PDB file of C-alpha atoms and ligand atoms in Angstrom:
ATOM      1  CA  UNK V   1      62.774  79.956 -30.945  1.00 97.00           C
ATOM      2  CA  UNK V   2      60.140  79.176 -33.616  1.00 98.00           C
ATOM      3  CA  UNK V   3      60.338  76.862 -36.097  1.00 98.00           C
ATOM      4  CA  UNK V   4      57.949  77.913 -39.931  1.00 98.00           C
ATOM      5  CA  UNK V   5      57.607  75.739 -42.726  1.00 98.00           C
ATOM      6  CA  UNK V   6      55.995  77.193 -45.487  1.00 98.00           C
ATOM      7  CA  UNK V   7      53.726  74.761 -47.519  1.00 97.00           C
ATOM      8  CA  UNK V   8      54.723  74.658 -51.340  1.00 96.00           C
ATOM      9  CA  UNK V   9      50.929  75.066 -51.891  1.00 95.00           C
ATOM     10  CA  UNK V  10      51.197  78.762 -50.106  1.00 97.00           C
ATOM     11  CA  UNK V  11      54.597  79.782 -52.236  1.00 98.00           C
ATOM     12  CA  UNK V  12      53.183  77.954 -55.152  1.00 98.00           C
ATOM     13  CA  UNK V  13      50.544  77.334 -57.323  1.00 96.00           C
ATOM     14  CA  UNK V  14      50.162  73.526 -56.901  1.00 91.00           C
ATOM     15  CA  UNK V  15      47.665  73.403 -60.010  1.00 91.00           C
ATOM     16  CA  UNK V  16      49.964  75.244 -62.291  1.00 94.00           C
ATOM     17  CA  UNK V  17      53.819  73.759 -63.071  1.00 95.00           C
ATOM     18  CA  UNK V  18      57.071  76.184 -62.380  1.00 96.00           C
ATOM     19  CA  UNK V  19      54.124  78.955 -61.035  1.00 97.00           C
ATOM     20  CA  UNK V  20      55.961  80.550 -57.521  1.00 98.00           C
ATOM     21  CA  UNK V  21      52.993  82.656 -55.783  1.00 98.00           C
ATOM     22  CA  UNK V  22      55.156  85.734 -55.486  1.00 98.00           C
ATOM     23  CA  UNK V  23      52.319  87.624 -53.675  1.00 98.00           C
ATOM     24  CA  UNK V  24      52.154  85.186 -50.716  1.00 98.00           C
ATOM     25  CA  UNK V  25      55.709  84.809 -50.250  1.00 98.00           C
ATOM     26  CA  UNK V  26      55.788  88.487 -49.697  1.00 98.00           C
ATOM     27  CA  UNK V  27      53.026  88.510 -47.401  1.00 98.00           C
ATOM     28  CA  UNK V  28      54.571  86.381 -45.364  1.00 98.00           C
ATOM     29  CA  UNK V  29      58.563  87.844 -45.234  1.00 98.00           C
ATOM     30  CA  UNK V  30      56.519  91.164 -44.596  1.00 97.00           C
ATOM     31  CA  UNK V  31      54.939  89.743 -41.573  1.00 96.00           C
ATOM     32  CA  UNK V  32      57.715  87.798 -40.194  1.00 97.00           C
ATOM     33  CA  UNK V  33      59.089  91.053 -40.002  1.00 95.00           C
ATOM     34  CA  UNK V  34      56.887  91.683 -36.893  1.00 95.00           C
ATOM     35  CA  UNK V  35      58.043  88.465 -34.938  1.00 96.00           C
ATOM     36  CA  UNK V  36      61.258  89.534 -33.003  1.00 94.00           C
ATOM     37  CA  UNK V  37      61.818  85.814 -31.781  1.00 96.00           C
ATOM     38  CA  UNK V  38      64.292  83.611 -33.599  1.00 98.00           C
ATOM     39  CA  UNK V  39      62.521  81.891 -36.141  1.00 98.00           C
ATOM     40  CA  UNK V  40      64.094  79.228 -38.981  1.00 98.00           C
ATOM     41  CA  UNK V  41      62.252  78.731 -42.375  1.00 98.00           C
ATOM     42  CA  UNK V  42      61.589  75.503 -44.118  1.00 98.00           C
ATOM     43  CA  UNK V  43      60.181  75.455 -47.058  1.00 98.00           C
ATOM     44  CA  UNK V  44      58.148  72.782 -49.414  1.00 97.00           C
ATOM     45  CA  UNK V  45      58.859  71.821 -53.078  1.00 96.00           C
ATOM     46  CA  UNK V  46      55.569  73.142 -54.602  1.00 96.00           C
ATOM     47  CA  UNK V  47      55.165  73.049 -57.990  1.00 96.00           C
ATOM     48  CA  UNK V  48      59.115  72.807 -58.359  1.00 97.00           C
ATOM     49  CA  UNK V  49      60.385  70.424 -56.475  1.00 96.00           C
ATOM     50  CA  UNK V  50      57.178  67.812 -56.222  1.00 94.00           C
ATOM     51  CA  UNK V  51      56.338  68.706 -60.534  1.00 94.00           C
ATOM     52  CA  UNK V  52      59.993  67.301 -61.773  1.00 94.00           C
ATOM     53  CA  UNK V  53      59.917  65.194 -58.605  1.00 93.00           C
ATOM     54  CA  UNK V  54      56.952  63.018 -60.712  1.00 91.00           C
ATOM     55  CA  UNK V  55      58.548  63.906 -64.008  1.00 92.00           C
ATOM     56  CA  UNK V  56      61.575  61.806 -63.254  1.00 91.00           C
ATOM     57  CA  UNK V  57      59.145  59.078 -62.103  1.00 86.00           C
ATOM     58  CA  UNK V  58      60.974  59.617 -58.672  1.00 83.00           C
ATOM     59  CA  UNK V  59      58.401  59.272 -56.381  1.00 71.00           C
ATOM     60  CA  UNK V  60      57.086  55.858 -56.969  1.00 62.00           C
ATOM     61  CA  UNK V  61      60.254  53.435 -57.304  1.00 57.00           C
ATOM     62  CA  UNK V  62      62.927  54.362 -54.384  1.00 60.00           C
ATOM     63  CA  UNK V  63      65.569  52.077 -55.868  1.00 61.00           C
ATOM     64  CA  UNK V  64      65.807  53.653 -59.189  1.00 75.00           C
ATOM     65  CA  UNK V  65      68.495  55.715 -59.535  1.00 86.00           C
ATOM     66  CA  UNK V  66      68.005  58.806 -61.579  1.00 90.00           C
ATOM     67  CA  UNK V  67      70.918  61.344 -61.535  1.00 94.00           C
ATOM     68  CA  UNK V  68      69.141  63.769 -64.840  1.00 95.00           C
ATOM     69  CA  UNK V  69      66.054  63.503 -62.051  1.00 94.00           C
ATOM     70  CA  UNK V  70      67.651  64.657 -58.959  1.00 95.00           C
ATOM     71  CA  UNK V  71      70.046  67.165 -60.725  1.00 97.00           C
ATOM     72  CA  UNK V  72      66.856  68.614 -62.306  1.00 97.00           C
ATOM     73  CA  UNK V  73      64.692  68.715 -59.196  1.00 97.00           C
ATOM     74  CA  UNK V  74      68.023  70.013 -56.879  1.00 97.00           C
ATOM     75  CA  UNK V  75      68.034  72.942 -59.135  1.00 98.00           C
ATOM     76  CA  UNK V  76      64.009  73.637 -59.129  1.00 98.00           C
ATOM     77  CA  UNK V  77      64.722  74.160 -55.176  1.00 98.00           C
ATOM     78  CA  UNK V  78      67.177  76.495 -55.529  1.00 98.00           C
ATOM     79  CA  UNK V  79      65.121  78.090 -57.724  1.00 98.00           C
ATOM     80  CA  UNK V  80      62.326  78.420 -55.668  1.00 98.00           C
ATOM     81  CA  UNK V  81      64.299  78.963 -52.426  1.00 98.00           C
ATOM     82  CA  UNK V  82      66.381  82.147 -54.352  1.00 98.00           C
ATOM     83  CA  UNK V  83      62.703  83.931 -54.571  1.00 98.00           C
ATOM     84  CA  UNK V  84      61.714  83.284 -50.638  1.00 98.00           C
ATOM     85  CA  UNK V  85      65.537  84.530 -50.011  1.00 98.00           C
ATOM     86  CA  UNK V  86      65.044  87.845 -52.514  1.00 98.00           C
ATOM     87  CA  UNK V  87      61.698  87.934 -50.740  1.00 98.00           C
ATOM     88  CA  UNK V  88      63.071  88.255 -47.132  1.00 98.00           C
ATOM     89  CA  UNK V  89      65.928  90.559 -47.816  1.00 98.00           C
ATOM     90  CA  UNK V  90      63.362  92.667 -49.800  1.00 98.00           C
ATOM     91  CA  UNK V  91      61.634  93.308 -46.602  1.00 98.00           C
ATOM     92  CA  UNK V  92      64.613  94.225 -44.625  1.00 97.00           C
ATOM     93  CA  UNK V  93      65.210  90.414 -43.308  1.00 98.00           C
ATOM     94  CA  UNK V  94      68.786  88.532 -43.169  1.00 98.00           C
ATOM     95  CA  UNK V  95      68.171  85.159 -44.481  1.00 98.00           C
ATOM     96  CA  UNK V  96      70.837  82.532 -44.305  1.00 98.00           C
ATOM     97  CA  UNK V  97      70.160  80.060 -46.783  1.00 98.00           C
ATOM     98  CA  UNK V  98      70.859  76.052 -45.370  1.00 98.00           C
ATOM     99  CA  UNK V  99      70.558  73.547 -47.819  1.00 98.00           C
ATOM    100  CA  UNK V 100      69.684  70.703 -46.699  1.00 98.00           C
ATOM    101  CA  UNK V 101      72.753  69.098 -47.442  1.00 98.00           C
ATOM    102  CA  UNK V 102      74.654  71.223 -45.167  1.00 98.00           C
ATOM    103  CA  UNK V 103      72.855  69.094 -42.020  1.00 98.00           C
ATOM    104  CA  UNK V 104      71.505  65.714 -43.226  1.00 98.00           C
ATOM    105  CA  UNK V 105      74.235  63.132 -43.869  1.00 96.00           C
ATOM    106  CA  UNK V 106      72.239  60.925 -46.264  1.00 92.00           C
ATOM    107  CA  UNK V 107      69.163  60.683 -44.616  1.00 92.00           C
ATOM    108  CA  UNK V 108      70.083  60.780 -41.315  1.00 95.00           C
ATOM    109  CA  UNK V 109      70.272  64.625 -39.224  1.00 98.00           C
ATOM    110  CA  UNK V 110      73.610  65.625 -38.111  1.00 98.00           C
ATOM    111  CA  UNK V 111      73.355  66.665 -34.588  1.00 98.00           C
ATOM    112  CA  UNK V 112      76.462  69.335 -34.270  1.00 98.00           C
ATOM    113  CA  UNK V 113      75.397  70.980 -37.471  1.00 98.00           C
ATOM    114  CA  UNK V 114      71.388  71.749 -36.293  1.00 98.00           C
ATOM    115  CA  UNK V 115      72.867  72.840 -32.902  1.00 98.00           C
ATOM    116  CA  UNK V 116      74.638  75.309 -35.000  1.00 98.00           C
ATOM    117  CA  UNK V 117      71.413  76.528 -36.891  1.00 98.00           C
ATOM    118  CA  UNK V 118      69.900  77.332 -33.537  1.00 98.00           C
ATOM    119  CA  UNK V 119      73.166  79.548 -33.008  1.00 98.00           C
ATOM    120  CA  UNK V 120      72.541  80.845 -36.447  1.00 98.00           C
ATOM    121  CA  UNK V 121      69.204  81.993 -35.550  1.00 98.00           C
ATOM    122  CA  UNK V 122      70.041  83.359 -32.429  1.00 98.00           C
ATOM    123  CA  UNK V 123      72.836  85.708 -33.849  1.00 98.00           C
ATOM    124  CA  UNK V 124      70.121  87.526 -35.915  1.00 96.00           C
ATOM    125  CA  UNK V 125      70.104  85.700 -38.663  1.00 98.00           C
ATOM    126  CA  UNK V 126      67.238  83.897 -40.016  1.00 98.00           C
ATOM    127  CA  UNK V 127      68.406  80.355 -41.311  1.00 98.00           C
ATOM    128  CA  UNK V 128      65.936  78.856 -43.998  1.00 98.00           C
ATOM    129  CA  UNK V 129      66.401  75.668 -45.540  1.00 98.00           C
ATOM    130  CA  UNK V 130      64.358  73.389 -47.658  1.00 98.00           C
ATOM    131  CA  UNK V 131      62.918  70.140 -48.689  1.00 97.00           C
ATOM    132  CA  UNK V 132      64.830  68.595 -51.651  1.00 97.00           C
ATOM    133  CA  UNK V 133      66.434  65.856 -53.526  1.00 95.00           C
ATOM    134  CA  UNK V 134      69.450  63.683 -51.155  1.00 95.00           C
ATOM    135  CA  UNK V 135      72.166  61.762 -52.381  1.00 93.00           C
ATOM    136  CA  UNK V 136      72.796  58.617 -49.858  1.00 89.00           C
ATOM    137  CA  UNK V 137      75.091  56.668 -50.935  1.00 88.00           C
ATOM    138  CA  UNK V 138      76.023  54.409 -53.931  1.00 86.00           C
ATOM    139  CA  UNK V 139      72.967  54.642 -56.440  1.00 88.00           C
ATOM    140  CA  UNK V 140      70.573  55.581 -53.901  1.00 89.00           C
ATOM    141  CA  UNK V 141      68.525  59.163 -53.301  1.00 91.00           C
ATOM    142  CA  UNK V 142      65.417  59.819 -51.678  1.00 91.00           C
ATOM    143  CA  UNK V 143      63.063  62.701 -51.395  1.00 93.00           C
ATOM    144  CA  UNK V 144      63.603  64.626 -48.095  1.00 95.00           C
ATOM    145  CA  UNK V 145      60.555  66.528 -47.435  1.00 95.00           C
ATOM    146  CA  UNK V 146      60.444  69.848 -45.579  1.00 97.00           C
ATOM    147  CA  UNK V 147      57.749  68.277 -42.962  1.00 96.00           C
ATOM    148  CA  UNK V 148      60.525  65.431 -42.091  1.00 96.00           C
ATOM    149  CA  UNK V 149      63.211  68.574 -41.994  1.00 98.00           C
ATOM    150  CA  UNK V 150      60.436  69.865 -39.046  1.00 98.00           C
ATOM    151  CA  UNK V 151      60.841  66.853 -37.334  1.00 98.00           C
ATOM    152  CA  UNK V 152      64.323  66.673 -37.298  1.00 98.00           C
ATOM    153  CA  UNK V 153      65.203  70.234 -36.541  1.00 98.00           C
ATOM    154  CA  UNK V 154      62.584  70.173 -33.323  1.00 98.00           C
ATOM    155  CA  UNK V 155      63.974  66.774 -31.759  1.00 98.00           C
ATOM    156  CA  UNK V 156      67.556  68.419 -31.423  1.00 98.00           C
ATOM    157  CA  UNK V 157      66.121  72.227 -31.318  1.00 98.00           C
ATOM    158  CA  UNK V 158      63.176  71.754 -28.724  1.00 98.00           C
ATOM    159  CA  UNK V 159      61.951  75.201 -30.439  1.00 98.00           C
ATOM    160  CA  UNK V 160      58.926  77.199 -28.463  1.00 97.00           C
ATOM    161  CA  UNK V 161      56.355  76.048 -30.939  1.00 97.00           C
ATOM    162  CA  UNK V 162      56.490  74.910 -34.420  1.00 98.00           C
ATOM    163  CA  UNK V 163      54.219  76.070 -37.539  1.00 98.00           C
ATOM    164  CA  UNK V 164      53.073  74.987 -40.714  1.00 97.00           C
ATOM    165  CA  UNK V 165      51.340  77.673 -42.756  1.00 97.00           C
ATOM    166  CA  UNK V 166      49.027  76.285 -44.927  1.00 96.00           C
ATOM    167  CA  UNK V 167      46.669  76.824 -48.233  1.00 94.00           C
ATOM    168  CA  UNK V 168      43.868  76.193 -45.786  1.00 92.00           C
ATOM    169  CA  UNK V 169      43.224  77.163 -42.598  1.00 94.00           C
ATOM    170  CA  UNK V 170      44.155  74.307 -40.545  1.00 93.00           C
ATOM    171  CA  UNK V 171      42.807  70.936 -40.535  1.00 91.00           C
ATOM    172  CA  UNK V 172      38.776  70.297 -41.218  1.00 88.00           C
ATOM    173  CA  UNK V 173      36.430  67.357 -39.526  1.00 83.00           C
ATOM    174  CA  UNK V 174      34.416  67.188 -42.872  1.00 77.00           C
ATOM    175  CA  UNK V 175      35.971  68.645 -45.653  1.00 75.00           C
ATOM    176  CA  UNK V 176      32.061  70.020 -47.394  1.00 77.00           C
ATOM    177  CA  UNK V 177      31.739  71.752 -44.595  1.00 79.00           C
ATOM    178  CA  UNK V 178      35.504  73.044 -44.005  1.00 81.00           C
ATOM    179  CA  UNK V 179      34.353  72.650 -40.120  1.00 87.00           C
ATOM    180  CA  UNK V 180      37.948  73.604 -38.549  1.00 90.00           C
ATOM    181  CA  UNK V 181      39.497  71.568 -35.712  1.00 91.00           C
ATOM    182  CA  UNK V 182      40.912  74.145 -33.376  1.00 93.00           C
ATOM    183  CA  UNK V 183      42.713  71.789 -31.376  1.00 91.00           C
ATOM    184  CA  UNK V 184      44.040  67.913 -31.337  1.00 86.00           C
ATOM    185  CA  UNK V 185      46.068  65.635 -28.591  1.00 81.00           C
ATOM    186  CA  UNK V 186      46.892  62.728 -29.788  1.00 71.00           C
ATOM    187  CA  UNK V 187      44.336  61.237 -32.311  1.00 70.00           C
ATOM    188  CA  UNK V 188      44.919  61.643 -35.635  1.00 71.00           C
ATOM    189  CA  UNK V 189      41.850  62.484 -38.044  1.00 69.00           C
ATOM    190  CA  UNK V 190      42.010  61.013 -41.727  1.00 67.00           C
ATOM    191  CA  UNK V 191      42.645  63.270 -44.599  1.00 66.00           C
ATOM    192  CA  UNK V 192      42.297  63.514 -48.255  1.00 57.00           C
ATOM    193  CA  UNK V 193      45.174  63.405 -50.291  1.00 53.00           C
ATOM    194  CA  UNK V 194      46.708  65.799 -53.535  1.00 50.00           C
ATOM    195  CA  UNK V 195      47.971  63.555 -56.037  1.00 51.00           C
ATOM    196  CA  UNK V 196      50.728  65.882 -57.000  1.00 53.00           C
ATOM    197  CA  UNK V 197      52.378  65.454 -53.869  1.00 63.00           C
ATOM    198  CA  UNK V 198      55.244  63.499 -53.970  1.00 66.00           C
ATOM    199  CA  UNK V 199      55.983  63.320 -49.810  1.00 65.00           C
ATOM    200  CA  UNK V 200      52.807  62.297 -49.211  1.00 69.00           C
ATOM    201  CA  UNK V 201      50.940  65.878 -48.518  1.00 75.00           C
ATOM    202  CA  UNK V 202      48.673  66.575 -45.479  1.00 82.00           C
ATOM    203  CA  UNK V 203      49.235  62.860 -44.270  1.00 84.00           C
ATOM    204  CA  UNK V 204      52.364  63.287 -43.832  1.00 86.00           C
ATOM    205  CA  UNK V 205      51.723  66.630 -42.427  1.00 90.00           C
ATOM    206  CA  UNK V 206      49.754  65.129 -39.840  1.00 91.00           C
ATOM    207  CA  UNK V 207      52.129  62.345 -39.087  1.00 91.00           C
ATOM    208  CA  UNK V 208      55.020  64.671 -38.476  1.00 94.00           C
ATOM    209  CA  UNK V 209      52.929  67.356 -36.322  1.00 94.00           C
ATOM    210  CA  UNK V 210      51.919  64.556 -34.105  1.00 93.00           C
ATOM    211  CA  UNK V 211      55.402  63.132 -33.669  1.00 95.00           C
ATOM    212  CA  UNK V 212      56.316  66.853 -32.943  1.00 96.00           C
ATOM    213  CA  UNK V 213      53.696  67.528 -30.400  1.00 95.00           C
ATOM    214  CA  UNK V 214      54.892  64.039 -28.598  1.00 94.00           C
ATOM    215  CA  UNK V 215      58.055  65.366 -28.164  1.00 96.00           C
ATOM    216  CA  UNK V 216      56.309  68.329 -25.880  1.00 96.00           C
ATOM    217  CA  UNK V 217      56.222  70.804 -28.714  1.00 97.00           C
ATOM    218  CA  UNK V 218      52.881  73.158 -29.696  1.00 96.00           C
ATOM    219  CA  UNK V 219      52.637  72.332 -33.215  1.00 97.00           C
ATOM    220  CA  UNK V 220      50.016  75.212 -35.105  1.00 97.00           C
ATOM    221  CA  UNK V 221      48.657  74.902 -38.713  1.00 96.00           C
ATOM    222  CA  UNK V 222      47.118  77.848 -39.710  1.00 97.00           C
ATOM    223  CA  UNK V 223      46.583  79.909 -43.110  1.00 97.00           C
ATOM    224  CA  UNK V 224      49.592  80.999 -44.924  1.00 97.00           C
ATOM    225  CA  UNK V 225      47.163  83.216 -46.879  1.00 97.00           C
ATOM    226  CA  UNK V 226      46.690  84.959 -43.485  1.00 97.00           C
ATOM    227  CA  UNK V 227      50.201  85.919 -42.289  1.00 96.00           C
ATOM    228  CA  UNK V 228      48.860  87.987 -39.187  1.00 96.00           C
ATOM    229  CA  UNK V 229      47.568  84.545 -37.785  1.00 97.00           C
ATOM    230  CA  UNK V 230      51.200  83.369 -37.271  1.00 97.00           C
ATOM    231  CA  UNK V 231      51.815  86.790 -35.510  1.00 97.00           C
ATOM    232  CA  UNK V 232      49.337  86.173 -33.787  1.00 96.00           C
ATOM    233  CA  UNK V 233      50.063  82.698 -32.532  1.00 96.00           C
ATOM    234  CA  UNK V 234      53.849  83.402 -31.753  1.00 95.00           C
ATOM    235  CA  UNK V 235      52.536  86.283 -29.374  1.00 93.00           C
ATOM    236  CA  UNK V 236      49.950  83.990 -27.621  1.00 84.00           C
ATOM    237  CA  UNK V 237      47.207  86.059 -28.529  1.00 79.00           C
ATOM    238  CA  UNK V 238      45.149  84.183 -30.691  1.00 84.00           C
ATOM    239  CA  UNK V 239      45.377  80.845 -32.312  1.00 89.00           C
ATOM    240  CA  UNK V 240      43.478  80.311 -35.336  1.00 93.00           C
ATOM    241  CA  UNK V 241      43.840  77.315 -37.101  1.00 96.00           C
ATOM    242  CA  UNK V 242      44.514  74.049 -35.929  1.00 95.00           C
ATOM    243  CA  UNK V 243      46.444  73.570 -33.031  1.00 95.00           C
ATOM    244  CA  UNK V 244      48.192  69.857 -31.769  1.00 94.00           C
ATOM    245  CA  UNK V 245      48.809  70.419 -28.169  1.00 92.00           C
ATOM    246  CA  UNK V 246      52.037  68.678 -26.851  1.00 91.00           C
ATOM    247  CA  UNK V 247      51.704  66.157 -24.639  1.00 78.00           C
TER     248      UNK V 247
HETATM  249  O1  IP8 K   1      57.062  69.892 -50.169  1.00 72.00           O
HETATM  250  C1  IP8 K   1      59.602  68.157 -50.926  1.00 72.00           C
HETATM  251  O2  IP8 K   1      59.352  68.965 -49.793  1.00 72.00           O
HETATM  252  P1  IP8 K   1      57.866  69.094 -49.220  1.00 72.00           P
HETATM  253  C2  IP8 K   1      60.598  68.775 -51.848  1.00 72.00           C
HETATM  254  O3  IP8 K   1      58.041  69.776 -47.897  1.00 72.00           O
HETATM  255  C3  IP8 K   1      60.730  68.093 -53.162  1.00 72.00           C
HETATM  256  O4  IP8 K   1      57.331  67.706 -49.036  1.00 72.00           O
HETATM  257  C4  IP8 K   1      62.027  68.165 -53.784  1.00 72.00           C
HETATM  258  C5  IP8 K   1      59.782  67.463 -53.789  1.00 72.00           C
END
């Protein structure tokens, strides 16, 4: 089983508020059409979910409670996750759409309800969920990003490999140059950060793909712009982009 989280920079236009990159979503469905694995989606917030995210002033104070905030950036997701659904079935796929809700109990995973996902994936369906805004109890909601969903999902999945597919092609030494790193175990290099990030962008990234390839999982970054490269990597042909070896 393979695990893909689609960047909200690659389905959206990070520059541009509300902008979904309809091309690239396509690209990808179309090519995911080619993988005959498994696979589960997660997808980022974008310019939906991370642009109301900092509108409702969300992302800086986690004990203020904004209910207009989270309603509002709740519905941007669906929003955004109803084009990468139309997207898939468009190209012949059978998405099952997971909100997070369905397997997070506040902010903590629900074991018995990711098993089931796997099953869900395995009975030709292709589950795809999302980062978003959780409820967890009293007057308290966080952020759950889609790279913490990763993490989650491949503790209790143990998928084959996991990918992020990225606005870039994987992860550079010097970013001037763009000099790729093809492959990482263990250290972690430092990055520069997008301000309109509310999860805390490729750090975060980083962070998560690290804690992933601990667990004794191939984690790949590579360039959402260039579906075939994911092809490529789930057939063990070629992998171009950043890869963290498990350990
Ligand atoms: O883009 C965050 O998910 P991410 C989603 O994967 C929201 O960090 C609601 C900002």
């Amino acid at each position: 089983m393979i695990l893909i989280k689609f960047g909200g920079s690659i389905i959206t236009n990070k520059e541009k508020p509300l902008s979904p990159r309809k091309k690239s979503i396509d690209n990808l469905s179309k090519s995911l059409k080619k993988i005959k694995e498994p696979i589960i989606i997660v997808h980022g917030g974008g310019s939906y979910g991370h642009y109301w995210s900092v509108k409702y002033d969300m992302h800086t104070k986690e004990k203020k409670y904004n209910p207009r905030g989270v309603a509002i950036v709740k519905n941007s997701m669906i929003e955004l996750n109803k084009m990468i659904l139309d997207s898939l079935l468009y190209f012949k796929l059978n998405p099952y759409c997971l909100p997070p809700t369905d397997f997070m109990s506040g902010n903590k995973p629900i074991t018995k309800k990711i098993k089931e996902i796997e099953k869900i994936a395995k009975s030709g369906l292709i589950p795809v969920t999302y980062g978003d805004a959780l409820w967890y109890g009293q007057k308290k909601t966080f952020i759950l990003s889609g790279d913490k969903i990763m993490t989650h999902l491949a503790k209790i999945l143990k998928p084959r490999l996991c990918i992020f597919a990225l606005n870039e092609d994987g992860l550079y030494s010097d970013l001037k140059s763009k000099k790729l790193i093809y492959e990482l175990q263990g250290e972690l290099p430092s990055i520069s950060e997008n301000k309109m990030d509310v999860t805390g962008g490729m750090t975060r990234k980083v962070e998560e793909a690290s804690k992933i390839s601990k667990m004794g999982i191939n984690v790949f970054f590579v360039n959402g712009n260039k579906p075939d490269r994911i092809v490529k990597a789930v057939k063990n042909r070629k992998f171009e982009g950043t890869l963290f070896r498990s350990k």
